[in-house]
Amino acid sequence: MAQFPWLQLAATAFRSTNSGGGSGKFPMSLESKVQGLLLEIFVAVLGLPPHSAYSCLTIALQSSPGLKIMDMEEGKWGKVPKLHGALQVHVGDHLEVLSNGLYKSVVQRAILNCERTRISIVSLMSLGLDEKMGTAKEFVDEQHPKRYKESSFGDFLNSLRQ
């Protein structure tokens, strides 16, 4: 895990602080965690607009190319190659908040393929509906002030209704 420090951060975030296994360093209770599984089928008339995942991590398996991610520095979309049997791991919004922006959430979209149907199996790892994600104190100092407010998936859903 040393070459993937964000994975260590996510693993620590998912350890329960009350089970004796957690570090107790994070400012939120982590008793209720959520793993959602989505099956996305993209036919020739549908795609998916640009978005980031409101989760800690997203793990995806795609049947064919069609996923693009935004290179935020250059402002350009890049194709994600389909590697047979490979799982893609994407940093989500909650990990960006937890790390105070050190690890950036992936902005992605799915494009149309008029020749074949594209299927994605997606697993989203996150906190419970009302569990608040906040910035870990280890990522805040004088040079790096807190950049995000605490929020939950429920807060996100409520903002969509407004």
Short mmCIF file of C-alpha atoms in Angstrom, two decimals:
data_model
loop_
_atom_site.label_atom_id
_atom_site.label_comp_id
_atom_site.label_asym_id
_atom_site.label_seq_id
_atom_site.Cartn_x
_atom_site.Cartn_y
_atom_site.Cartn_z
CA MET A 1 0.00 0.00 0.00
CA ALA A 2 3.00 2.31 0.28
CA GLN A 3 2.81 3.23 -3.39
CA PHE A 4 -0.91 4.06 -2.99
CA PRO A 5 -1.12 6.31 0.11
CA TRP A 6 -4.72 7.31 -0.68
CA LEU A 7 -5.69 3.64 -0.29
CA GLN A 8 -4.19 3.60 3.21
CA LEU A 9 -6.15 6.78 4.01
CA ALA A 10 -9.39 5.21 2.76
CA ALA A 11 -8.75 1.98 4.66
CA THR A 12 -8.17 3.97 7.84
CA ALA A 13 -11.38 5.92 7.24
CA PHE A 14 -13.35 2.69 7.00
CA ARG A 15 -11.97 1.21 10.24
CA SER A 16 -14.45 1.66 13.04
CA THR A 17 -13.15 3.96 15.76
CA ASN A 18 -15.21 2.12 18.38
CA SER A 19 -14.10 -1.44 17.57
CA GLY A 20 -10.59 -1.04 18.91
CA GLY A 21 -9.13 -1.37 15.41
CA GLY A 22 -9.32 2.26 14.38
CA SER A 23 -6.83 5.01 14.96
CA GLY A 24 -9.40 7.30 16.58
CA LYS A 25 -7.86 10.25 14.69
CA PHE A 26 -10.79 11.12 12.44
CA PRO A 27 -13.43 13.63 13.54
CA MET A 28 -16.46 11.49 12.71
CA SER A 29 -18.11 8.30 13.88
CA LEU A 30 -17.64 5.54 11.34
CA GLU A 31 -20.05 2.94 12.68
CA SER A 32 -22.38 2.92 9.66
CA LYS A 33 -20.69 2.42 6.33
CA VAL A 34 -22.31 1.89 2.95
CA GLN A 35 -21.27 -0.08 -0.06
CA GLY A 36 -23.53 0.39 -3.03
CA LEU A 37 -23.44 -1.73 -6.15
CA LEU A 38 -24.64 -0.31 -9.46
CA LEU A 39 -25.12 -1.98 -12.79
CA GLU A 40 -25.01 0.68 -15.47
CA ILE A 41 -26.06 -0.25 -18.99
CA PHE A 42 -25.33 2.37 -21.63
CA VAL A 43 -27.23 1.86 -24.86
CA ALA A 44 -26.70 3.90 -28.01
CA VAL A 45 -29.07 6.70 -26.95
CA LEU A 46 -27.82 7.28 -23.41
CA GLY A 47 -24.59 8.44 -21.84
CA LEU A 48 -23.74 9.92 -18.46
CA PRO A 49 -22.99 13.63 -17.97
CA PRO A 50 -19.85 14.84 -16.17
CA HIS A 51 -19.92 14.12 -12.44
CA SER A 52 -17.83 13.07 -9.49
CA ALA A 53 -18.83 10.29 -7.12
CA TYR A 54 -20.14 11.33 -3.71
CA SER A 55 -18.28 8.46 -2.03
CA CYS A 56 -14.85 7.61 -0.64
CA LEU A 57 -13.86 5.17 -3.35
CA THR A 58 -15.48 3.90 -6.52
CA ILE A 59 -14.40 0.59 -7.99
CA ALA A 60 -15.56 -0.10 -11.55
CA LEU A 61 -15.41 -2.90 -14.09
CA GLN A 62 -16.40 -1.93 -17.63
CA SER A 63 -17.28 -4.19 -20.55
CA SER A 64 -15.95 -1.85 -23.23
CA PRO A 65 -14.36 1.60 -23.56
CA GLY A 66 -16.54 4.64 -23.03
CA LEU A 67 -15.45 6.17 -19.75
CA LYS A 68 -13.63 9.49 -19.86
CA ILE A 69 -12.00 11.37 -16.99
CA MET A 70 -11.17 15.08 -16.80
CA ASP A 71 -7.56 16.17 -16.58
CA MET A 72 -8.21 19.12 -14.27
CA GLU A 73 -4.83 20.75 -14.95
CA GLU A 74 -5.27 20.80 -18.73
CA GLY A 75 -9.08 20.97 -18.80
CA LYS A 76 -9.28 18.09 -21.29
CA TRP A 77 -11.11 14.78 -21.31
CA GLY A 78 -9.03 11.61 -21.55
CA LYS A 79 -10.25 8.15 -22.49
CA VAL A 80 -9.90 5.42 -19.89
CA PRO A 81 -8.64 2.31 -21.69
CA LYS A 82 -10.50 -0.92 -21.13
CA LEU A 83 -8.03 -3.48 -19.79
CA HIS A 84 -9.53 -6.96 -19.76
CA GLY A 85 -10.39 -7.96 -16.19
CA ALA A 86 -8.91 -4.81 -14.65
CA LEU A 87 -10.73 -2.94 -11.91
CA GLN A 88 -10.59 0.84 -11.93
CA VAL A 89 -10.34 2.63 -8.59
CA HIS A 90 -11.48 6.24 -8.48
CA VAL A 91 -11.11 8.70 -5.61
CA GLY A 92 -14.50 10.13 -4.61
CA ASP A 93 -15.66 13.38 -3.05
CA HIS A 94 -15.50 12.06 0.53
CA LEU A 95 -11.81 11.17 0.20
CA GLU A 96 -11.13 14.65 -1.21
CA VAL A 97 -12.85 16.19 1.84
CA LEU A 98 -11.10 13.83 4.28
CA SER A 99 -7.67 14.70 2.80
CA ASN A 100 -8.44 18.47 2.61
CA GLY A 101 -7.97 18.35 -1.17
CA LEU A 102 -4.67 16.45 -1.21
CA TYR A 103 -6.40 13.68 -3.18
CA LYS A 104 -8.82 14.98 -5.80
CA SER A 105 -12.14 13.44 -6.69
CA VAL A 106 -12.26 12.13 -10.26
CA VAL A 107 -14.60 13.98 -12.63
CA GLN A 108 -15.88 11.45 -15.15
CA ARG A 109 -18.47 10.91 -17.87
CA ALA A 110 -19.63 8.03 -20.01
CA ILE A 111 -19.80 8.55 -23.75
CA LEU A 112 -22.04 6.87 -26.28
CA ASN A 113 -21.02 3.91 -28.37
CA CYS A 114 -23.42 3.38 -31.26
CA GLU A 115 -21.86 0.02 -32.12
CA ARG A 116 -22.29 -1.83 -28.84
CA THR A 117 -23.93 -1.64 -25.45
CA ARG A 118 -21.54 -0.77 -22.64
CA ILE A 119 -22.00 -2.28 -19.21
CA SER A 120 -20.30 -1.05 -16.04
CA ILE A 121 -20.42 -2.76 -12.68
CA VAL A 122 -19.68 -0.11 -10.07
CA SER A 123 -19.14 -0.42 -6.32
CA LEU A 124 -19.28 2.77 -4.24
CA MET A 125 -17.77 2.75 -0.75
CA SER A 126 -19.05 5.48 1.51
CA LEU A 127 -20.40 6.40 4.90
CA GLY A 128 -24.02 5.95 5.98
CA LEU A 129 -26.72 8.30 4.71
CA ASP A 130 -26.48 10.71 7.66
CA GLU A 131 -22.83 10.18 8.66
CA LYS A 132 -20.87 13.40 8.20
CA MET A 133 -17.51 13.37 6.43
CA GLY A 134 -15.10 16.07 7.54
CA THR A 135 -11.47 16.93 7.01
CA ALA A 136 -9.02 14.97 9.15
CA LYS A 137 -7.08 17.24 11.50
CA GLU A 138 -3.79 15.77 10.19
CA PHE A 139 -4.40 17.61 6.90
CA VAL A 140 -5.00 21.05 8.42
CA ASP A 141 -2.28 23.50 9.49
CA GLU A 142 -1.27 27.11 8.90
CA GLN A 143 -0.18 26.45 5.32
CA HIS A 144 -3.23 24.22 4.63
CA PRO A 145 -6.37 25.72 6.20
CA LYS A 146 -9.54 23.63 6.25
CA ARG A 147 -11.14 23.88 2.79
CA TYR A 148 -14.33 21.83 3.18
CA LYS A 149 -17.31 21.77 5.48
CA GLU A 150 -18.65 18.53 6.90
CA SER A 151 -21.47 16.96 4.93
CA SER A 152 -23.29 13.68 4.46
CA PHE A 153 -24.81 11.84 1.53
CA GLY A 154 -28.19 12.87 2.94
CA ASP A 155 -27.11 16.53 2.74
CA PHE A 156 -26.10 15.97 -0.88
CA LEU A 157 -29.46 14.39 -1.77
CA ASN A 158 -31.31 17.23 -0.03
CA SER A 159 -29.36 19.81 -2.07
CA LEU A 160 -30.55 18.13 -5.29
CA ARG A 161 -34.19 18.67 -4.26
CA GLN A 162 -33.76 22.43 -3.95
#
